[in-house]
Short mmCIF file of C-alpha atoms in Angstrom, two decimals:
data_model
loop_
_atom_site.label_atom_id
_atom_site.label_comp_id
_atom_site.label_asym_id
_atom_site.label_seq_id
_atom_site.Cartn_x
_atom_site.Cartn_y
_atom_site.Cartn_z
CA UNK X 19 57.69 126.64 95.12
CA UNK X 20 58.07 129.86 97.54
CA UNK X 21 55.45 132.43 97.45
CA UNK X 22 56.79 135.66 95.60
CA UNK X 23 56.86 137.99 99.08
CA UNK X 24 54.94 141.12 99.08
CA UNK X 25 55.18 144.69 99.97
CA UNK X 26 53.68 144.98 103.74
CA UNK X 27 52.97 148.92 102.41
CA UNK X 28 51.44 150.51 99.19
CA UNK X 29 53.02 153.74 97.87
CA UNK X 30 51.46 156.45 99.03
CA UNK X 31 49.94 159.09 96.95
CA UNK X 32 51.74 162.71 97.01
CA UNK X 33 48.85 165.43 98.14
CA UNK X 34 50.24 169.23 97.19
CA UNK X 35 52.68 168.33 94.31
CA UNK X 36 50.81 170.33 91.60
CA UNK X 37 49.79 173.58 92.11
CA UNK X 38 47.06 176.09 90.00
CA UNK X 39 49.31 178.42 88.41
CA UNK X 40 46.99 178.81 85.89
CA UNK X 41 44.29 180.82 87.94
CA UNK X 42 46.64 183.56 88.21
CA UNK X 43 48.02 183.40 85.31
CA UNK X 44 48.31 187.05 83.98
CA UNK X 45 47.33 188.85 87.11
CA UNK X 46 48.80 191.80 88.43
CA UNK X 47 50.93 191.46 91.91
CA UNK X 48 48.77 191.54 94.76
CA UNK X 49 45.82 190.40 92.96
CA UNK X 50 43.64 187.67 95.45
CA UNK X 51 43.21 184.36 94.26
CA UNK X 52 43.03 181.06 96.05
CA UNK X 53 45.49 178.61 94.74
CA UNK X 54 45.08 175.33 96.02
CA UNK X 55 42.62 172.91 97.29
CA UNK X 56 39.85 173.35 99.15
CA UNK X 57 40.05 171.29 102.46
CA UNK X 58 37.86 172.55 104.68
CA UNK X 59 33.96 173.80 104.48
CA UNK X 60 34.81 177.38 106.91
CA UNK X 61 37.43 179.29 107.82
CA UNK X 62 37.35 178.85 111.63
CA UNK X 63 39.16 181.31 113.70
CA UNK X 64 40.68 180.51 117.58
CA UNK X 65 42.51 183.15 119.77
CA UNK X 66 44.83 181.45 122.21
CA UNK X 67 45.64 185.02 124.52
CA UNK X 68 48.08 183.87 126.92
CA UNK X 69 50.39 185.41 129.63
CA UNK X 70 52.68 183.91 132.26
CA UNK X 71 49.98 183.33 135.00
CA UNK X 72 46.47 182.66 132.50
CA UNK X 73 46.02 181.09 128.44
CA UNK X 74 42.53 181.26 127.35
CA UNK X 75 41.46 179.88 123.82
CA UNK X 76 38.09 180.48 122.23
CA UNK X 77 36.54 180.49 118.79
CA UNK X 78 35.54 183.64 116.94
CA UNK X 79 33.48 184.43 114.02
CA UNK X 80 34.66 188.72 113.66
CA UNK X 81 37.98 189.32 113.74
CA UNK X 82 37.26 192.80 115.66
CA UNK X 83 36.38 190.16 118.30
CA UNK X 84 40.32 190.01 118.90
CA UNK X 85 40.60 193.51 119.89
CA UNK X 86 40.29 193.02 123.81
CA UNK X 87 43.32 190.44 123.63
CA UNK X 88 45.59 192.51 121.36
CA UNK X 89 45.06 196.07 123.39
CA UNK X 90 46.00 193.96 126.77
CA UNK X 91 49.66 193.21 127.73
CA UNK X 92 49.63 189.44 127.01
CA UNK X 93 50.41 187.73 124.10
CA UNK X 94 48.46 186.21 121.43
CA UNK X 95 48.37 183.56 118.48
CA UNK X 96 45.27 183.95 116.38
CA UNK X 97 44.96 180.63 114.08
CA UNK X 98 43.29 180.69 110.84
CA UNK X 99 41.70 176.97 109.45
CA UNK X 100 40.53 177.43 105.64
CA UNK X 101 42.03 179.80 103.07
CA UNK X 102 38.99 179.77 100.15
CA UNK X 103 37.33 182.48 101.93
CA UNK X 104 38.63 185.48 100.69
CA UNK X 105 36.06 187.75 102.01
CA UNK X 106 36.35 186.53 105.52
CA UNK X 107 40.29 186.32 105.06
CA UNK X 108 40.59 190.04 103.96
CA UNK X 109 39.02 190.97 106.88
CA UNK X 110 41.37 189.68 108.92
CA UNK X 111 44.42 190.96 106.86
CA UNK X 112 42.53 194.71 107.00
CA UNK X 113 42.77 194.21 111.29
CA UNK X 114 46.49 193.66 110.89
CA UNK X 115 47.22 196.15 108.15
CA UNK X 116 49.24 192.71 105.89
CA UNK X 117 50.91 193.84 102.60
CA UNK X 118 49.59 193.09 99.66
CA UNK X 119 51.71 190.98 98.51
CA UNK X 120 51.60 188.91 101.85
CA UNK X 121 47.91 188.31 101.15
CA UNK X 122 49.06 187.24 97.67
CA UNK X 123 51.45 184.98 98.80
CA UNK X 124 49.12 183.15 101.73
CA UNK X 125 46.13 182.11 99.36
CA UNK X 126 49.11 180.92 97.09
CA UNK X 127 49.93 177.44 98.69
CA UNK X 128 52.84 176.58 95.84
CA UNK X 129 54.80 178.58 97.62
CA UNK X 130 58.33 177.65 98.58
CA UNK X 131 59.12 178.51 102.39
CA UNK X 132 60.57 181.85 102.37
CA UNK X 133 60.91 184.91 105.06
CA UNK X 134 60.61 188.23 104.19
CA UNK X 135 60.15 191.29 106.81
CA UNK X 136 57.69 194.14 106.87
CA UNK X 137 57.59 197.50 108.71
CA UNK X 138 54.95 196.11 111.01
CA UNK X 139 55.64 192.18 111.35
CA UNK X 140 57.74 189.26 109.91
CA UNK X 141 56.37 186.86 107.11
CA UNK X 142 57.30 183.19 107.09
CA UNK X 143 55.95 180.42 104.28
CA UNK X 144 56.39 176.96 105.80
CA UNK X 145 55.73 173.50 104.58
CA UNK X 146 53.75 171.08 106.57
CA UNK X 147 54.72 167.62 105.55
CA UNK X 148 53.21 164.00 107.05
CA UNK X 149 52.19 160.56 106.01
CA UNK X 150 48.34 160.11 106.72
CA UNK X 151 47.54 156.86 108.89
CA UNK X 152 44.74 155.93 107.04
CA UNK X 153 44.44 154.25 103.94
CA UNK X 154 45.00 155.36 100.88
CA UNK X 155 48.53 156.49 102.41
CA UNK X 156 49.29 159.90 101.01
CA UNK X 157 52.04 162.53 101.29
CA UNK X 158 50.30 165.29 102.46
CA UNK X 159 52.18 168.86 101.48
CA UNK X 160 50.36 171.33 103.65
CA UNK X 161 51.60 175.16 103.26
CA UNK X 162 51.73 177.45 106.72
CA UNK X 163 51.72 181.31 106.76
CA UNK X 164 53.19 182.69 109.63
CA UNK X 165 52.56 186.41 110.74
CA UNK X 166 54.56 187.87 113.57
CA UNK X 167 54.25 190.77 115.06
CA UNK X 168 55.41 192.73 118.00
CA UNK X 169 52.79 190.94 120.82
CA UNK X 170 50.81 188.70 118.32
CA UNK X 171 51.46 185.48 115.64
CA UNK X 172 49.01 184.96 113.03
CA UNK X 173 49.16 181.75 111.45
CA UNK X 174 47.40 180.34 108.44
CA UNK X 175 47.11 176.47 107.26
CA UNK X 176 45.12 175.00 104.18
CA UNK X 177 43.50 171.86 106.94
CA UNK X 178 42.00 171.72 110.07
CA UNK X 179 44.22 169.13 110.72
CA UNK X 180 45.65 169.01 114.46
CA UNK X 181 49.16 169.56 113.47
CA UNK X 182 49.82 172.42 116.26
CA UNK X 183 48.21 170.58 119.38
CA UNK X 184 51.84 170.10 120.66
CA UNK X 185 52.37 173.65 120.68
CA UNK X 186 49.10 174.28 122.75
CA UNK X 187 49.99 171.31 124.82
CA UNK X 188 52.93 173.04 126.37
CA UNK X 189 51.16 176.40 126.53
CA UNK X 190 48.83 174.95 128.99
CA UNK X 191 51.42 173.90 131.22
CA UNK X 192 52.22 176.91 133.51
CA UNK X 193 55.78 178.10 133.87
CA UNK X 194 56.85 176.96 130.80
CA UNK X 195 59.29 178.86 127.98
CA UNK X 196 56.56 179.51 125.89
CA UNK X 197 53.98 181.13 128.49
CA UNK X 198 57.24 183.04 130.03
CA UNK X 199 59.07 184.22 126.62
CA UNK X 200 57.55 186.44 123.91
CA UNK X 201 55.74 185.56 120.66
CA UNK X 202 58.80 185.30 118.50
CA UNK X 203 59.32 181.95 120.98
CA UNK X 204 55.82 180.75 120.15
CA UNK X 205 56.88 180.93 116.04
CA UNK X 206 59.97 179.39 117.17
CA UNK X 207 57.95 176.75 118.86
CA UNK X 208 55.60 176.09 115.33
CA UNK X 209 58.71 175.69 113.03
CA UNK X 210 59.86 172.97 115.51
CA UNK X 211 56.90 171.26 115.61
CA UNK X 212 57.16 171.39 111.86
CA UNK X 213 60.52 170.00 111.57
CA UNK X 214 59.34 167.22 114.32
CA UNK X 215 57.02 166.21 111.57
CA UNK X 216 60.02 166.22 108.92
CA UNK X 217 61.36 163.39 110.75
CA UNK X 218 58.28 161.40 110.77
CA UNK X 219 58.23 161.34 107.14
CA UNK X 220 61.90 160.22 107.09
CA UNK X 221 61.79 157.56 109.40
CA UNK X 222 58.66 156.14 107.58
CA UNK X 223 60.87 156.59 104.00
CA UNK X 224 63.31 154.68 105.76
CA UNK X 225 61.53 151.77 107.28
CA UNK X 226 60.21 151.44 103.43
CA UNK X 227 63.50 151.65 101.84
CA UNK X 228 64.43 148.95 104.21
CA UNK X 229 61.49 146.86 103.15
CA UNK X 230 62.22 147.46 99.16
CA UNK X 231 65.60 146.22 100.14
CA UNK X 232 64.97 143.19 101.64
CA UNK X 233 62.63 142.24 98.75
CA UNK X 234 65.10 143.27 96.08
CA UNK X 235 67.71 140.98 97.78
CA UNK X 236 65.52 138.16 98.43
CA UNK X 237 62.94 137.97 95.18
CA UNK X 238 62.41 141.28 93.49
CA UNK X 239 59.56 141.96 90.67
CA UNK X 240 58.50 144.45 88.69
CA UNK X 241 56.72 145.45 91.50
CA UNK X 242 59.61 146.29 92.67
CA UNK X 243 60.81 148.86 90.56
CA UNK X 244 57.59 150.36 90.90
CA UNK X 245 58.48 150.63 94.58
CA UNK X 246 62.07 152.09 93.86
CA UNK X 247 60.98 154.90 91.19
CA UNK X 248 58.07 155.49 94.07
CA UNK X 249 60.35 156.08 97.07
CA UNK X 250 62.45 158.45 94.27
CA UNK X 251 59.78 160.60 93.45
CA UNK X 252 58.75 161.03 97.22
CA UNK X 253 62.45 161.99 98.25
CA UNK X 254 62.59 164.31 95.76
CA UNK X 255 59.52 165.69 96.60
CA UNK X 256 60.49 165.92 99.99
CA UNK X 257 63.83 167.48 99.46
CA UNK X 258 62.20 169.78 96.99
CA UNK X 259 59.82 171.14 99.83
CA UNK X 260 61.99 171.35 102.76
CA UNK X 261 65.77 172.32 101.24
CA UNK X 262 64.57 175.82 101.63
CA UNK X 263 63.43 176.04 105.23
CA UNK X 264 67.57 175.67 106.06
CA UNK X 265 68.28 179.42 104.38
CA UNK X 266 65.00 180.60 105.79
CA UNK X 267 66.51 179.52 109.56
CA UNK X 268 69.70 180.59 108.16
CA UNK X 269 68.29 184.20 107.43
CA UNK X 270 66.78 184.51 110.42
CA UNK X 271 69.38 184.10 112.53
CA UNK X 272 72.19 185.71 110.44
CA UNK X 273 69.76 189.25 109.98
CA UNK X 274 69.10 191.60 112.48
CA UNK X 275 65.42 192.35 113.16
CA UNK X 276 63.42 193.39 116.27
CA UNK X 277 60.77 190.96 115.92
CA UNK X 278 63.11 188.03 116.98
CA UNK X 279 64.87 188.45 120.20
CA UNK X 280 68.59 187.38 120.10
CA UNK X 281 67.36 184.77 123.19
CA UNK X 282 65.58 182.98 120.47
CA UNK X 283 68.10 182.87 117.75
CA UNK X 284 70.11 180.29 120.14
CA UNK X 285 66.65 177.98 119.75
CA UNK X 286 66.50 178.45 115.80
CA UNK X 287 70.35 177.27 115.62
CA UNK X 288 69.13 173.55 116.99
CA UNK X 289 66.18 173.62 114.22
CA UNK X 290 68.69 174.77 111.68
CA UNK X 291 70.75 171.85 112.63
CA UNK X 292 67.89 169.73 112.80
CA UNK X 293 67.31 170.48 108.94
CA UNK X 294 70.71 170.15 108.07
CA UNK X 295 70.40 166.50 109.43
CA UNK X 296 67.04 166.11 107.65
CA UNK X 297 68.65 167.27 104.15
CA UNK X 298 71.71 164.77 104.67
CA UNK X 299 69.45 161.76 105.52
CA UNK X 300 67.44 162.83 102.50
CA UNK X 301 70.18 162.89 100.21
CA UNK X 302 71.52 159.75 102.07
CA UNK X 303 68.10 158.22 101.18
CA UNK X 304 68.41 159.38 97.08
CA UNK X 305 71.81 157.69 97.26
CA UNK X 306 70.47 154.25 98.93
CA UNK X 307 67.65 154.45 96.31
CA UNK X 308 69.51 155.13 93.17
CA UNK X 309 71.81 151.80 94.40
CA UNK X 310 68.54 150.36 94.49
CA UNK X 311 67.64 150.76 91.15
CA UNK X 312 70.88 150.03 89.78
CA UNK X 313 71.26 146.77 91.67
CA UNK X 314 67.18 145.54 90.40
CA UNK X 315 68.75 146.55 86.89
CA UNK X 316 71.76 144.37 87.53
CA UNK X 317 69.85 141.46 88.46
CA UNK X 318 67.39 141.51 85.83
CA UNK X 319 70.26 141.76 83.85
CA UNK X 320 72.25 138.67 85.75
CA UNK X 321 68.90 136.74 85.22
CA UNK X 322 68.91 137.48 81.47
CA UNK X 323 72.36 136.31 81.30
CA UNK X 324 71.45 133.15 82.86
CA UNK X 325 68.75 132.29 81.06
CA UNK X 326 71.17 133.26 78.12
CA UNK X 327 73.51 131.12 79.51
CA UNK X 328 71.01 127.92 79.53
CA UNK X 329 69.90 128.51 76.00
CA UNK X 330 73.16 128.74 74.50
CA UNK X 331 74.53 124.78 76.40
CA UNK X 332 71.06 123.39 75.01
CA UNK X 333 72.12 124.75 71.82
CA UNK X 334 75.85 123.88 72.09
CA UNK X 335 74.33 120.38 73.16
CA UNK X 336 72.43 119.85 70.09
CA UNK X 337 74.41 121.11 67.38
CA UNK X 338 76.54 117.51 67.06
CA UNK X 339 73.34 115.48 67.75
CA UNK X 340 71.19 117.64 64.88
CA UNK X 341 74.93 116.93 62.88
CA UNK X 342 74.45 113.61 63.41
CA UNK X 343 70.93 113.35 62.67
CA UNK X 344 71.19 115.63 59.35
CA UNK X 345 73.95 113.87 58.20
CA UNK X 346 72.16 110.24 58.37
CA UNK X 347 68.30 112.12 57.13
CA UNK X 348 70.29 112.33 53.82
CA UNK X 349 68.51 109.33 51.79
CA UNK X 350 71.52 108.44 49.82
CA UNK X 351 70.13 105.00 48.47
CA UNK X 352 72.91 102.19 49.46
CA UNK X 353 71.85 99.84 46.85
CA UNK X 354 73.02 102.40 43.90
CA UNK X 355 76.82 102.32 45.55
CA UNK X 356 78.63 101.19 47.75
CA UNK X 357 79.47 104.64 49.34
CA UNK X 358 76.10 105.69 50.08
CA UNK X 359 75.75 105.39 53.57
CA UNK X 360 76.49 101.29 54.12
CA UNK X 361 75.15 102.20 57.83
CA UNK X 362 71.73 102.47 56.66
CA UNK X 363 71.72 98.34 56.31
CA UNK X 364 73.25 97.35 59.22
CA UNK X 365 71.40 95.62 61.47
CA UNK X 366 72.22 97.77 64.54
CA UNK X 367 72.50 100.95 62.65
CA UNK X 368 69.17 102.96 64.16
CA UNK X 369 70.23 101.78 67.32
CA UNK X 370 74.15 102.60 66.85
CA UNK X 371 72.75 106.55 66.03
CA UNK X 372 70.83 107.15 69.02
CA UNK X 373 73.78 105.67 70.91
CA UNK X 374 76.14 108.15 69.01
CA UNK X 375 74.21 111.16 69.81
CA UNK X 376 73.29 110.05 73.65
CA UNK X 377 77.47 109.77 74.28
CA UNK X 378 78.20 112.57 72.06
CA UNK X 379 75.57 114.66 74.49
CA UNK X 380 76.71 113.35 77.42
CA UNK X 381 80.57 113.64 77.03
CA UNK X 382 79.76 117.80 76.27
CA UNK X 383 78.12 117.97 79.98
CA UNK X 384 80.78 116.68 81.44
CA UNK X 385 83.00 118.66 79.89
CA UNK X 386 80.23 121.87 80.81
CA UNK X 387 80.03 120.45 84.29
CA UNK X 388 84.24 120.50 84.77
CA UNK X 389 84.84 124.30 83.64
CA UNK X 390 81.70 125.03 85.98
CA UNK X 391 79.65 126.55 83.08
CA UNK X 392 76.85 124.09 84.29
#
């Protein structure tokens, strides 16, 4: 018998699909409250100052330590790790003079990604999204506040995770874009690296649709289906968070506003096209899995049927031989008259049943076997 074949990948768990509403449930705008997980012990802070000829990076503990960088001509991305200090966070929003409502809506992390513009700077709310390699395999959702301003780009992330080291990377090299163009290039620059990580997460949702596939067409199991209705609730989960980065690009490029160069807008019409291909394969990918589900529902039903299909020639099969046999179980005594059942004394009579019943059985599968219901 051939071994049942098994899934090469468990479903991942989905990190950042519930949020806290609750803790601010009832709060005025504005009012400060972490929503979200903790994921990291301190809020680190790293200044990457960097001009067309020199980058440096270092770590700080004040942000008044950033002074120096910002009064100088160069530009400069300060990058906040850790949003459950509030203290140490407000500090930093004093420096830059944030709204209110911009502090609200960082330390909320079940945020959709949205833009909105200030008199001093330019708020984004992004969505970091990536498979971890180890296992357990989870979805992580990762929210990222961006700040810009007119020499400076603050950006906020719930991790320490690595998930800008491309970004500094290039910075490093001299001559490039981002060491020659402003900071509005270097947000640029993060929401690509962001959409680079989109694509990660579909091509692994595709390799495993590929896999639930080839299982459902060779030997599915309720396993299975446990697969399909995972992959679902990951697509839609992933649609969910990224369908509104495309009118945030959108926005951006359609409004007019001084803290993005019309140099740059050129960039953000490849990512916008980038997420329009990202939302099609998703929906693609809904499509493929919904004709998933419907085809493990049609087999299960096609197996039924056969199994149906068995049951009911057994059945057929049997209902002359039990005639046969109900007929002759009657106990008509032969000796009281002649009518009642003579075959009961013959010598060959037990014999002469069975032989009844095997030719009456055998005559219905041929007949089963010629209009191919066998």
């Amino acid at each position: 018998m051939a071994k049942k074949r098994k899934f090469s990948r468990r479903l991942p768990k989905i990190r950042g699909r519930r949020s806290h509403q609750s803790k601010k449930a009832g709060s005025a705008p504005g009012t400060l409250h972490h929503v979200g997980e903790k994921r990291v012990e301190e809020v680190s802070i790293t200044i990457h100052d960097y001009s067309e000829d020199h980058i440096e990076s270092i770590e700080i503990t004040e942000i008044e330590e950033c002074r120096p960088y910002l009064e100088n001509p160069s530009k400069t991305w300060i990058s906040v790790k850790g949003l459950h200090d509030i203290e140490k966070l407000q500090s930093i929003w004093a420096y830059f003079n944030l709204h209110p409502l911009v502090q609200e809506d960082i330390l909320n992390t079940s945020q959709r990604p949205k833009v909105e513009e200030y008199e001093d700077n330019i708020f984004f709310v992004l969505r970091m999204m990536h498979y971890t390699k180890e296992e357990p395999v989870i979805l992580e959702s990762e929210q990222i506040s961006i700040v810009l301003g007119q020499n400076y780009v603050l950006s906020f992330q719930e991790s320490d995770m690595p998930h800008f080291s491309p970004v500094l990377e290039r910075l490093k090299v001299v001559g490039t874009r981002l060491r020659r163009f402003g900071p509005d290039y270097l947000t640029y620059a993060i929401i690509d690296n962001i959409v680079d990580y989109y694509f990660g997460v579909l091509n692994e949702l595709g390799d495993r649709l590929e896999e639930t596939e080839e299982i459902l067409i060779d030997d599915p199991g309720q396993d299975t289906l446990h697969h399909i209705h995972g992959l679902r609730r990951e697509a839609i989960f992933f649609r969910k968070s990224v369908w509104p980065l495309r009118d945030v690009i959108n926005s951006v490029i359609r409004d007019d506003t001084k803290f993005v160069d019309e140099s740059i807008k050129v960039y953000l019409r490849d990512v916008y096209d980038h997420m329009v291909q990202i939302i099609d394969n998703v929906d693609n990918y809904r499509d493929m899995i919904l004709g998933m589900h419907d085809m493990y529902m049609s087999q299960v039903s096609n197996k039924m049927n056969e199994v149906m299909k068995v049951l009911t020639i057994i059945a057929t099969i049997f209902i002359p031989i039990t005639f046969i046999a109900g007929v002759y179980g009657m106990n008509f005594d032969p000796q009281a008259s002649p009518y009642n059942m003579p075959e009961l004394s013959w010598y060959w009579g037990y014999p002469a049943a069975w032989a009844s019943m095997i030719i009456v059985a055998i005559i219905m599968v041929i007949y089963f076997k010629r209009k191919d219901w066998l």
